[in-house]
Coordinates of C-alpha atoms in Angstrom, one line a residue:
X1 CA 136.4 184.0 -48.3
X2 CA 138.1 184.4 -51.7
X3 CA 141.8 184.8 -52.2
X4 CA 141.4 188.1 -52.7
X5 CA 139.4 188.8 -49.9
X6 CA 142.2 186.7 -47.6
X7 CA 145.2 189.1 -49.2
X8 CA 142.9 192.3 -48.4
X9 CA 141.7 191.0 -45.2
X10 CA 145.4 190.1 -44.3
X11 CA 147.2 193.1 -44.8
X12 CA 144.4 195.0 -43.1
X13 CA 145.0 193.2 -39.7
X14 CA 148.8 192.9 -40.0
X15 CA 149.1 196.8 -39.6
X16 CA 147.9 196.8 -36.1
X17 CA 150.8 194.8 -35.0
X18 CA 153.3 196.8 -36.3
X19 CA 154.6 200.6 -36.0
X20 CA 152.8 203.3 -38.1
X21 CA 154.9 204.2 -41.0
X22 CA 155.3 200.2 -42.3
X23 CA 154.8 199.9 -45.4
X24 CA 152.6 196.7 -46.1
X25 CA 152.5 195.1 -49.9
X26 CA 151.4 192.3 -51.6
X27 CA 152.6 191.7 -55.5
X28 CA 153.5 189.4 -57.9
X29 CA 156.8 187.2 -57.9
X30 CA 158.6 186.2 -60.9
X31 CA 160.0 182.3 -60.1
X32 CA 161.5 179.5 -61.8
X33 CA 159.4 178.2 -64.1
X34 CA 157.2 180.2 -65.1
X35 CA 155.8 180.5 -61.5
X36 CA 154.1 183.2 -60.3
X37 CA 153.5 183.7 -56.4
X38 CA 151.9 186.8 -54.2
X39 CA 154.3 188.0 -52.3
X40 CA 153.6 189.8 -48.6
X41 CA 156.3 191.9 -47.4
X42 CA 156.1 194.2 -44.2
X43 CA 158.7 197.1 -44.1
X44 CA 159.6 198.7 -41.3
X45 CA 160.5 202.3 -40.5
X46 CA 164.5 202.1 -40.9
X47 CA 164.7 199.0 -42.5
X48 CA 165.8 198.5 -46.2
X49 CA 164.9 194.8 -46.7
X50 CA 162.4 192.2 -45.7
X51 CA 161.7 188.8 -46.0
X52 CA 159.3 188.3 -48.9
X53 CA 156.1 185.8 -47.8
X54 CA 154.0 183.7 -50.1
X55 CA 150.9 183.9 -49.4
X56 CA 149.6 180.7 -52.0
X57 CA 151.0 178.5 -49.9
X58 CA 148.6 180.5 -46.8
X59 CA 145.8 180.1 -49.0
X60 CA 146.0 176.7 -49.5
X61 CA 145.8 176.1 -45.7
X62 CA 142.6 178.5 -45.2
X63 CA 141.1 176.3 -47.4
X64 CA 142.3 172.7 -45.9
X65 CA 140.3 174.0 -43.0
X66 CA 142.8 176.0 -41.2
X67 CA 141.0 179.9 -39.0
X68 CA 142.4 183.0 -40.4
X69 CA 143.4 184.0 -37.2
X70 CA 146.0 180.7 -36.6
X71 CA 147.9 181.3 -40.2
X72 CA 148.2 185.0 -39.8
X73 CA 150.2 183.7 -36.5
X74 CA 152.1 181.8 -38.6
X75 CA 152.9 184.5 -41.0
X76 CA 153.9 187.0 -37.7
X77 CA 155.7 183.7 -36.5
X78 CA 158.2 183.9 -40.1
X79 CA 158.2 187.6 -40.1
X80 CA 159.5 187.6 -36.6
X81 CA 162.3 184.8 -37.3
X82 CA 163.4 185.9 -40.6
X83 CA 163.4 189.9 -40.2
X84 CA 167.3 191.4 -39.9
X85 CA 167.6 193.0 -37.1
X86 CA 169.0 196.5 -38.7
X87 CA 169.2 197.2 -42.7
X88 CA 171.3 195.9 -44.7
X89 CA 173.9 197.5 -47.4
X90 CA 173.6 196.8 -50.4
X91 CA 175.8 199.3 -52.1
X92 CA 177.9 196.8 -52.6
X93 CA 176.0 195.3 -55.7
X94 CA 176.8 198.5 -57.9
X95 CA 180.6 197.8 -57.4
X96 CA 181.4 195.0 -59.3
X97 CA 184.6 194.1 -57.2
X98 CA 183.1 193.3 -54.2
X99 CA 179.8 191.0 -56.2
X100 CA 182.7 189.3 -57.9
X101 CA 183.7 187.2 -55.0
X102 CA 180.1 186.1 -55.1
X103 CA 179.0 185.8 -58.4
X104 CA 177.6 182.0 -58.8
X105 CA 175.9 179.5 -60.9
X106 CA 172.6 177.4 -61.5
X107 CA 171.4 175.4 -63.0
X108 CA 167.6 176.0 -64.7
X109 CA 164.9 174.2 -67.3
X110 CA 165.6 175.8 -70.4
X111 CA 162.6 175.7 -72.5
X112 CA 160.3 176.3 -69.1
X113 CA 161.9 179.4 -68.5
X114 CA 162.3 180.6 -71.6
X115 CA 160.9 184.1 -71.3
X116 CA 163.2 184.4 -68.5
X117 CA 165.9 183.9 -70.2
X118 CA 166.0 186.6 -72.6
X119 CA 166.6 189.0 -69.8
X120 CA 169.4 186.9 -68.0
X121 CA 173.0 186.1 -68.5
X122 CA 173.1 182.1 -69.6
X123 CA 174.4 179.2 -71.7
X124 CA 172.6 176.6 -72.6
X125 CA 174.0 173.2 -71.4
X126 CA 171.9 169.8 -72.3
X127 CA 168.4 170.3 -72.0
X128 CA 168.9 173.1 -68.8
X129 CA 170.7 176.2 -69.0
X130 CA 173.3 178.0 -66.6
X131 CA 172.6 181.0 -65.3
X132 CA 174.7 183.8 -62.3
X133 CA 173.0 184.9 -59.3
X134 CA 175.7 187.3 -56.3
X135 CA 175.4 184.9 -53.0
X136 CA 174.2 187.1 -50.2
X137 CA 176.1 185.7 -46.9
X138 CA 174.9 188.2 -44.0
X139 CA 172.6 186.2 -41.8
X140 CA 169.9 185.4 -42.0
X141 CA 170.3 184.9 -45.4
X142 CA 173.1 183.1 -45.4
X143 CA 171.1 180.8 -48.7
X144 CA 169.7 184.0 -50.1
X145 CA 170.3 185.3 -53.7
X146 CA 170.9 188.1 -56.6
X147 CA 169.5 186.5 -59.8
X148 CA 171.8 188.7 -62.2
X149 CA 169.9 190.1 -64.9
X150 CA 171.5 192.2 -68.7
X151 CA 171.0 194.5 -67.4
X152 CA 173.4 194.6 -64.5
X153 CA 176.5 193.0 -66.9
X154 CA 175.9 196.6 -68.8
X155 CA 176.3 198.3 -65.7
X156 CA 179.4 196.4 -64.5
X157 CA 180.8 196.5 -68.2
X158 CA 181.6 192.8 -68.2
X159 CA 180.7 190.4 -70.9
X160 CA 179.0 186.8 -69.9
X161 CA 181.4 185.1 -70.7
X162 CA 183.6 186.7 -68.5
X163 CA 181.3 186.3 -65.8
X164 CA 181.2 182.1 -66.6
X165 CA 184.6 182.4 -65.8
X166 CA 184.1 184.0 -62.3
X167 CA 181.3 181.6 -61.7
X168 CA 183.2 178.1 -62.4
X169 CA 186.0 179.7 -60.2
X170 CA 183.6 180.7 -57.3
X171 CA 180.7 178.2 -57.1
X172 CA 182.5 175.1 -55.4
X173 CA 184.4 177.6 -53.7
X174 CA 181.5 179.0 -52.2
X175 CA 179.6 175.8 -51.7
X176 CA 181.2 172.6 -52.0
X177 CA 180.1 170.2 -53.2
X178 CA 178.8 167.1 -51.0
X179 CA 177.6 163.2 -51.7
X180 CA 175.8 160.3 -49.7
X181 CA 174.0 157.4 -50.1
X182 CA 170.1 157.8 -50.0
X183 CA 170.1 155.2 -47.2
X184 CA 172.8 157.4 -44.9
X185 CA 170.9 160.3 -45.1
X186 CA 166.9 158.9 -44.3
X187 CA 169.0 155.9 -42.1
X188 CA 168.3 158.6 -39.1
X189 CA 165.4 159.8 -39.2
X190 CA 163.9 156.3 -38.9
X191 CA 164.6 156.4 -35.1
X192 CA 162.4 159.0 -34.0
X193 CA 159.9 156.1 -35.9
X194 CA 158.7 153.3 -33.5
X195 CA 161.1 150.0 -33.7
X196 CA 158.1 148.3 -34.9
X197 CA 158.0 150.5 -37.5
X198 CA 161.3 151.5 -38.3
X199 CA 163.1 148.1 -38.0
X200 CA 161.6 147.2 -41.7
X201 CA 162.3 150.3 -42.9
X202 CA 165.8 150.1 -42.4
X203 CA 166.2 146.7 -43.3
X204 CA 164.4 147.7 -46.9
X205 CA 167.0 151.1 -47.0
X206 CA 170.3 148.8 -46.3
X207 CA 169.8 145.8 -48.6
X208 CA 168.1 147.7 -51.1
X209 CA 169.1 146.4 -54.7
X210 CA 169.5 149.5 -56.2
X211 CA 171.9 152.5 -54.3
X212 CA 171.1 155.3 -54.6
X213 CA 173.6 158.5 -53.8
X214 CA 172.6 162.2 -53.3
X215 CA 175.1 164.8 -54.9
X216 CA 174.4 168.0 -53.4
X217 CA 176.4 171.2 -52.2
X218 CA 176.7 171.3 -48.4
X219 CA 174.5 173.9 -47.7
X220 CA 172.4 172.0 -50.6
X221 CA 171.7 175.4 -51.7
X222 CA 171.0 175.7 -55.8
X223 CA 173.5 171.7 -56.0
X224 CA 172.3 170.4 -58.6
X225 CA 175.1 172.5 -60.2
X226 CA 177.4 170.0 -59.0
X227 CA 177.1 167.8 -62.0
X228 CA 179.6 170.9 -63.6
X229 CA 182.2 170.8 -61.1
X230 CA 185.5 170.0 -62.1
X231 CA 186.1 166.0 -61.9
X232 CA 183.2 166.0 -59.5
X233 CA 180.9 162.6 -61.4
X234 CA 184.8 161.3 -62.3
X235 CA 186.0 161.3 -58.6
X236 CA 182.3 159.3 -57.5
X237 CA 182.2 157.5 -60.2
X238 CA 185.5 156.2 -59.6
X239 CA 184.9 155.6 -55.8
X240 CA 182.0 153.6 -56.5
X241 CA 184.0 151.6 -58.8
X242 CA 181.4 152.3 -61.6
X243 CA 182.1 153.2 -65.0
X244 CA 178.5 155.5 -66.3
X245 CA 176.4 157.0 -63.7
X246 CA 172.5 157.8 -64.5
X247 CA 172.1 161.4 -63.2
X248 CA 168.6 162.1 -61.5
X249 CA 167.4 165.2 -61.2
X250 CA 165.7 165.5 -57.5
X251 CA 165.3 169.2 -57.6
X252 CA 167.5 172.3 -58.8
X253 CA 169.1 171.7 -55.0
X254 CA 170.3 168.0 -55.8
X255 CA 170.4 164.9 -57.5
X256 CA 170.2 161.5 -57.6
X257 CA 173.6 159.6 -58.7
X258 CA 172.4 155.7 -59.5
X259 CA 175.3 153.0 -60.8
X260 CA 174.3 152.2 -64.5
X261 CA 175.3 149.0 -63.9
X262 CA 172.5 148.3 -61.2
X263 CA 169.7 150.1 -63.0
X264 CA 168.7 148.5 -66.2
X265 CA 165.6 150.5 -67.5
X266 CA 166.1 154.2 -67.8
X267 CA 162.5 154.6 -68.9
X268 CA 162.0 153.5 -65.8
X269 CA 163.9 156.2 -63.7
X270 CA 162.4 159.1 -66.1
X271 CA 158.8 157.9 -65.1
X272 CA 160.2 157.8 -61.3
X273 CA 161.4 161.2 -61.7
X274 CA 158.5 162.4 -63.1
X275 CA 156.4 160.8 -60.6
X276 CA 158.6 163.2 -58.2
X277 CA 158.3 166.3 -60.1
X278 CA 154.4 166.3 -59.2
X279 CA 153.4 165.2 -55.9
X280 CA 156.9 165.8 -53.8
X281 CA 158.4 168.5 -55.0
X282 CA 157.4 172.8 -55.1
X283 CA 156.9 173.6 -59.1
X284 CA 159.5 176.1 -58.5
X285 CA 162.3 173.9 -57.6
X286 CA 161.9 171.5 -60.2
X287 CA 164.9 171.5 -62.4
X288 CA 163.9 168.7 -65.0
X289 CA 161.5 165.4 -65.7
X290 CA 164.9 164.1 -67.8
X291 CA 167.3 161.6 -67.3
X292 CA 171.3 162.2 -68.1
X293 CA 174.2 159.7 -68.3
X294 CA 177.4 159.9 -66.9
X295 CA 180.7 158.1 -69.0
X296 CA 184.0 158.3 -67.0
X297 CA 186.2 157.4 -69.8
X298 CA 184.9 160.4 -71.9
X299 CA 184.2 162.6 -68.4
X300 CA 181.3 164.1 -69.7
X301 CA 177.0 164.2 -69.7
X302 CA 174.7 163.3 -72.1
X303 CA 171.2 163.7 -71.9
X304 CA 169.4 159.9 -72.1
X305 CA 165.6 160.4 -72.0
X306 CA 162.8 163.3 -71.9

């Protein structure tokens, strides 16, 4: 079955599981880093919102040997798990006084999103861009957001400088930062591994010659932006008694901090970031292939390897 046949067959079959009047559609959705994915939406009668189910990944499963019926059941389970019980009142988005407390910022790569940046308010930052979104907090959409476009600012009659100020005030409050050592995060997972295999892994982590720390927010949602929170890197560097920290962008959701005194070759760190981005991070969640350096003495971040 070709991809086009797969989409059509899926759209036709799903109609059997929903009431008359349900709208089932598939269209292309632009994503971060110039990625476009085909999203399936199922809009039942009397509902105005639906989770978007991206079909590219499911077709890969089909190509790898999963049966069509099994994939169809996965999609139905995903839909019913994430589908809201009622419609959501989106009228708040027309009134900036209601939007204001939900405005936040995130970081994306500048060059990889140059076309998108023509349509949205943004500020260059290193080789990245600061962009803005409205955080939607109603369950089951705790980590859902609405990207803010230039036409929204025209409608609200506010400037992008005002938007930046509001977002800088809101974001650390809406999405508080947290920082843990990589070993602390991984060790609990090793408890699920048979002891004969887990013990060497734990020893390797505990005795690692290069300590690493994961910086994100508590929701692990667009946590790469935490590097811009006031005094966060200064506080972390002081607690680690380190004057300089390398910043490795793990994804748009988190970064890894490495004490500069523990890593002799930043070029090797850059290779690690590039390899992880190619093999472990979803293309639309890659933040950057570069690494950065934070200096406590001047409280600034600089791009050191791109």
